[in-house]
Amino acid sequence: MPLKNKFIIYSAIIAFLGFLDATYLTLVHFRNTIPPCTIGNCETVLTSQYAVILGIPTALLGSLFYLSVILVCLLIMTNYKKIFHQAYYLLAATGLIVSAILLGIQAFVLHAFCQYCLLSAATSTGIAILAYLHYREQKNS
Amino acid sequence: MEKLTKAQKKALQKSEWQKEAEAAARKEQMKKFGLWGAVAVLVGIAIFGLALFVNKSPTSSIDTSQTVPMSSEYDIVLGNKNSKVSLIEYSDLQCPACASYHPLVKQILTEYPNVRYVYRNFPLTNIHPNAQIAAQAGYAANLQGKFWEMADALFTNQPDWEKSPSPQTIFVNYAQKLGLNAEKFTTDMNSQEAKKFVSESEKQAISAGINSTPSFFLNGARITASSYEDFKKLIDDAFEK
């Protein structure tokens, strides 16, 4: 594996963590159970109207997002094409924006946080930072 | 060995290079396949493992060692009062987890009209400043026979009043929407009886050892459940006994 892909590898690993997190919430959602919450009233967040967007559970969208990131990272590692890099940057930026919006909803609309959602915000921010570092490296090389 | 001509040497070298290149390409291809395969397996295992974990994690249980009295004078009772199955809930109208459980309880009351449902106030006034007055609003609505409707309005609109400096106005508004006598409701809500009713039920909850809301008890025994199906199973079992 060429070393130029190190940010891509890190992204894939972080995306896998995000995938575990989001998939857990998706499964919990479809099982109609209230997940164990240790901090900040996560029941409120996970049963709020924002837990489902246009009929699709937000957690499922998260799962698919992280899976896409993993997929794109693999494509970059195995098939070094420009379009995959562009898809990677686009995904990373989308993740960051959506996370910021969801974080805003938790802070200002619901006044409640959920640890699973905060973890997801952290992983998608991590991916965005790595994507930026990768972009800078690509530009300079 | 015959001496090779220059052209032959060149051709031989070329074919060797080609072979090497092909082998390298094959190796690279295998590596790629391996990587994709490994990640696919990892993702598969992750989904399978999580599904197993979510399914296996105990969501419903009954603990007969922790019990509460079946009835008290500070109970708000709904459903069939003579039922052999009593579901008791210690709840706080300002608690978000209680609001999350509210739809489940609502579904139970709809699907099991034969269950005796007891609502007991346990306002966590230290962390929920409007819990006390909300419980008093529930008390006032109960006097006009509409406790459950008021609880429904309070839980559903919890974000609208939990931080309000004057929740009374909002509660009177709900009372009007529910067709209650607003004047009587206001008087009842602010009465000494209402205050006493709520603070006494809080005292009883503390002496019963309740330390969180919502706490559910089935025929007096502590139960934990986190989905309608969990409750359904426990209630069905209690009816069959």
PDB file of C-alpha atoms in Angstrom, chain B residues 56-180:
ATOM      1  CA  LYS B  56     -29.767 -10.675  23.065  1.00  0.00           C
ATOM      2  CA  SER B  57     -29.451  -7.680  25.371  1.00  0.00           C
ATOM      3  CA  PRO B  58     -32.014  -8.226  28.099  1.00  0.00           C
ATOM      4  CA  THR B  59     -34.764  -5.689  27.632  1.00  0.00           C
ATOM      5  CA  SER B  60     -37.440  -7.048  29.879  1.00  0.00           C
ATOM      6  CA  SER B  61     -37.236  -8.538  33.318  1.00  0.00           C
ATOM      7  CA  ILE B  62     -39.241  -8.822  36.483  1.00  0.00           C
ATOM      8  CA  ASP B  63     -37.730  -8.362  39.916  1.00  0.00           C
ATOM      9  CA  THR B  64     -40.005  -9.638  42.665  1.00  0.00           C
ATOM     10  CA  SER B  65     -37.551  -8.598  45.378  1.00  0.00           C
ATOM     11  CA  GLN B  66     -38.376  -4.938  44.812  1.00  0.00           C
ATOM     12  CA  THR B  67     -42.014  -4.237  45.515  1.00  0.00           C
ATOM     13  CA  VAL B  68     -44.324  -1.296  46.087  1.00  0.00           C
ATOM     14  CA  PRO B  69     -47.795  -1.049  47.626  1.00  0.00           C
ATOM     15  CA  MET B  70     -50.606  -1.958  45.227  1.00  0.00           C
ATOM     16  CA  SER B  71     -52.646   1.094  46.122  1.00  0.00           C
ATOM     17  CA  SER B  72     -52.352   4.366  47.912  1.00  0.00           C
ATOM     18  CA  GLU B  73     -54.645   7.323  48.440  1.00  0.00           C
ATOM     19  CA  TYR B  74     -52.421   9.391  46.142  1.00  0.00           C
ATOM     20  CA  ASP B  75     -52.951   7.147  43.125  1.00  0.00           C
ATOM     21  CA  ILE B  76     -54.423   8.203  39.831  1.00  0.00           C
ATOM     22  CA  VAL B  77     -56.100   5.052  38.551  1.00  0.00           C
ATOM     23  CA  LEU B  78     -57.153   4.350  34.976  1.00  0.00           C
ATOM     24  CA  GLY B  79     -58.492   1.302  33.169  1.00  0.00           C
ATOM     25  CA  ASN B  80     -60.295  -1.585  34.810  1.00  0.00           C
ATOM     26  CA  LYS B  81     -60.120  -0.952  38.564  1.00  0.00           C
ATOM     27  CA  ASN B  82     -60.902  -4.605  39.403  1.00  0.00           C
ATOM     28  CA  SER B  83     -58.357  -6.141  37.058  1.00  0.00           C
ATOM     29  CA  LYS B  84     -56.052  -8.879  38.300  1.00  0.00           C
ATOM     30  CA  VAL B  85     -53.190  -7.090  36.528  1.00  0.00           C
ATOM     31  CA  SER B  86     -51.976  -3.735  37.811  1.00  0.00           C
ATOM     32  CA  LEU B  87     -49.378  -1.689  36.016  1.00  0.00           C
ATOM     33  CA  ILE B  88     -47.969   0.987  38.299  1.00  0.00           C
ATOM     34  CA  GLU B  89     -45.824   3.782  36.954  1.00  0.00           C
ATOM     35  CA  TYR B  90     -43.817   6.276  38.967  1.00  0.00           C
ATOM     36  CA  SER B  91     -43.432   9.193  36.651  1.00  0.00           C
ATOM     37  CA  ASP B  92     -42.444  12.810  36.390  1.00  0.00           C
ATOM     38  CA  LEU B  93     -44.252  14.866  33.786  1.00  0.00           C
ATOM     39  CA  GLN B  94     -41.101  16.878  33.067  1.00  0.00           C
ATOM     40  CA  CYS B  95     -38.821  13.874  32.669  1.00  0.00           C
ATOM     41  CA  PRO B  96     -37.752  13.271  29.079  1.00  0.00           C
ATOM     42  CA  ALA B  97     -37.421   9.510  29.530  1.00  0.00           C
ATOM     43  CA  CYS B  98     -41.006   9.427  30.854  1.00  0.00           C
ATOM     44  CA  ALA B  99     -42.085  11.308  27.746  1.00  0.00           C
ATOM     45  CA  SER B 100     -40.284   8.688  25.631  1.00  0.00           C
ATOM     46  CA  TYR B 101     -42.100   5.895  27.444  1.00  0.00           C
ATOM     47  CA  HIS B 102     -45.436   7.712  27.220  1.00  0.00           C
ATOM     48  CA  PRO B 103     -46.363   6.357  23.730  1.00  0.00           C
ATOM     49  CA  LEU B 104     -45.671   2.809  24.955  1.00  0.00           C
ATOM     50  CA  VAL B 105     -47.912   3.269  27.995  1.00  0.00           C
ATOM     51  CA  LYS B 106     -50.543   4.865  25.791  1.00  0.00           C
ATOM     52  CA  GLN B 107     -50.466   1.844  23.502  1.00  0.00           C
ATOM     53  CA  ILE B 108     -50.765  -0.507  26.482  1.00  0.00           C
ATOM     54  CA  LEU B 109     -53.842   1.369  27.728  1.00  0.00           C
ATOM     55  CA  THR B 110     -55.404   1.148  24.269  1.00  0.00           C
ATOM     56  CA  GLU B 111     -54.590  -2.513  23.660  1.00  0.00           C
ATOM     57  CA  TYR B 112     -55.250  -3.660  27.231  1.00  0.00           C
ATOM     58  CA  PRO B 113     -58.329  -1.795  28.512  1.00  0.00           C
ATOM     59  CA  ASN B 114     -58.558  -4.604  31.067  1.00  0.00           C
ATOM     60  CA  VAL B 115     -55.372  -3.575  32.864  1.00  0.00           C
ATOM     61  CA  ARG B 116     -55.515  -1.427  35.986  1.00  0.00           C
ATOM     62  CA  TYR B 117     -53.060   1.382  35.358  1.00  0.00           C
ATOM     63  CA  VAL B 118     -51.830   3.428  38.301  1.00  0.00           C
ATOM     64  CA  TYR B 119     -50.036   6.704  37.803  1.00  0.00           C
ATOM     65  CA  ARG B 120     -47.952   7.858  40.761  1.00  0.00           C
ATOM     66  CA  ASN B 121     -46.310  11.233  40.861  1.00  0.00           C
ATOM     67  CA  PHE B 122     -42.611  11.325  41.528  1.00  0.00           C
ATOM     68  CA  PRO B 123     -41.549  14.807  40.429  1.00  0.00           C
ATOM     69  CA  LEU B 124     -37.769  15.175  40.483  1.00  0.00           C
ATOM     70  CA  THR B 125     -38.029  18.781  41.538  1.00  0.00           C
ATOM     71  CA  ASN B 126     -34.278  19.223  41.998  1.00  0.00           C
ATOM     72  CA  ILE B 127     -33.587  18.875  38.308  1.00  0.00           C
ATOM     73  CA  HIS B 128     -37.035  19.651  36.862  1.00  0.00           C
ATOM     74  CA  PRO B 129     -38.245  23.046  38.096  1.00  0.00           C
ATOM     75  CA  ASN B 130     -41.690  22.734  36.480  1.00  0.00           C
ATOM     76  CA  ALA B 131     -42.328  19.132  37.468  1.00  0.00           C
ATOM     77  CA  GLN B 132     -44.201  20.033  40.650  1.00  0.00           C
ATOM     78  CA  ILE B 133     -46.645  22.435  39.010  1.00  0.00           C
ATOM     79  CA  ALA B 134     -47.088  20.021  36.074  1.00  0.00           C
ATOM     80  CA  ALA B 135     -48.048  17.269  38.520  1.00  0.00           C
ATOM     81  CA  GLN B 136     -50.518  19.711  40.103  1.00  0.00           C
ATOM     82  CA  ALA B 137     -51.979  20.349  36.649  1.00  0.00           C
ATOM     83  CA  GLY B 138     -52.389  16.586  36.271  1.00  0.00           C
ATOM     84  CA  TYR B 139     -54.131  16.490  39.639  1.00  0.00           C
ATOM     85  CA  ALA B 140     -56.501  19.301  38.604  1.00  0.00           C
ATOM     86  CA  ALA B 141     -57.307  17.610  35.293  1.00  0.00           C
ATOM     87  CA  ASN B 142     -57.962  14.347  37.142  1.00  0.00           C
ATOM     88  CA  LEU B 143     -60.623  16.072  39.258  1.00  0.00           C
ATOM     89  CA  GLN B 144     -62.454  16.744  35.998  1.00  0.00           C
ATOM     90  CA  GLY B 145     -61.831  13.200  34.750  1.00  0.00           C
ATOM     91  CA  LYS B 146     -59.247  14.096  32.153  1.00  0.00           C
ATOM     92  CA  PHE B 147     -55.932  13.191  33.737  1.00  0.00           C
ATOM     93  CA  TRP B 148     -54.749  11.026  30.872  1.00  0.00           C
ATOM     94  CA  GLU B 149     -55.621  13.635  28.257  1.00  0.00           C
ATOM     95  CA  MET B 150     -53.690  16.245  30.243  1.00  0.00           C
ATOM     96  CA  ALA B 151     -50.709  13.895  30.736  1.00  0.00           C
ATOM     97  CA  ASP B 152     -50.758  13.274  26.996  1.00  0.00           C
ATOM     98  CA  ALA B 153     -50.686  17.027  26.275  1.00  0.00           C
ATOM     99  CA  LEU B 154     -47.909  17.598  28.837  1.00  0.00           C
ATOM    100  CA  PHE B 155     -45.687  14.775  27.610  1.00  0.00           C
ATOM    101  CA  THR B 156     -46.213  15.543  23.945  1.00  0.00           C
ATOM    102  CA  ASN B 157     -45.477  19.243  24.366  1.00  0.00           C
ATOM    103  CA  GLN B 158     -42.824  18.901  27.053  1.00  0.00           C
ATOM    104  CA  PRO B 159     -40.252  21.140  25.276  1.00  0.00           C
ATOM    105  CA  ASP B 160     -42.812  23.974  25.146  1.00  0.00           C
ATOM    106  CA  TRP B 161     -43.225  24.296  28.904  1.00  0.00           C
ATOM    107  CA  GLU B 162     -40.236  22.646  30.619  1.00  0.00           C
ATOM    108  CA  LYS B 163     -38.219  25.868  30.655  1.00  0.00           C
ATOM    109  CA  SER B 164     -41.135  28.282  30.827  1.00  0.00           C
ATOM    110  CA  PRO B 165     -41.112  30.781  33.718  1.00  0.00           C
ATOM    111  CA  SER B 166     -44.928  30.713  33.766  1.00  0.00           C
ATOM    112  CA  PRO B 167     -46.020  27.173  32.898  1.00  0.00           C
ATOM    113  CA  GLN B 168     -49.441  27.720  34.523  1.00  0.00           C
ATOM    114  CA  THR B 169     -50.607  29.827  31.563  1.00  0.00           C
ATOM    115  CA  ILE B 170     -49.619  27.072  29.159  1.00  0.00           C
ATOM    116  CA  PHE B 171     -51.348  24.408  31.262  1.00  0.00           C
ATOM    117  CA  VAL B 172     -54.586  26.429  31.437  1.00  0.00           C
ATOM    118  CA  ASN B 173     -54.384  26.679  27.667  1.00  0.00           C
ATOM    119  CA  TYR B 174     -54.156  22.875  27.403  1.00  0.00           C
ATOM    120  CA  ALA B 175     -57.074  22.549  29.830  1.00  0.00           C
ATOM    121  CA  GLN B 176     -59.191  24.798  27.642  1.00  0.00           C
ATOM    122  CA  LYS B 177     -58.284  22.793  24.557  1.00  0.00           C
ATOM    123  CA  LEU B 178     -59.341  19.620  26.385  1.00  0.00           C
ATOM    124  CA  GLY B 179     -62.697  21.205  27.174  1.00  0.00           C
ATOM    125  CA  LEU B 180     -62.087  21.502  30.903  1.00  0.00           C
TER     126      LEU B 180
END
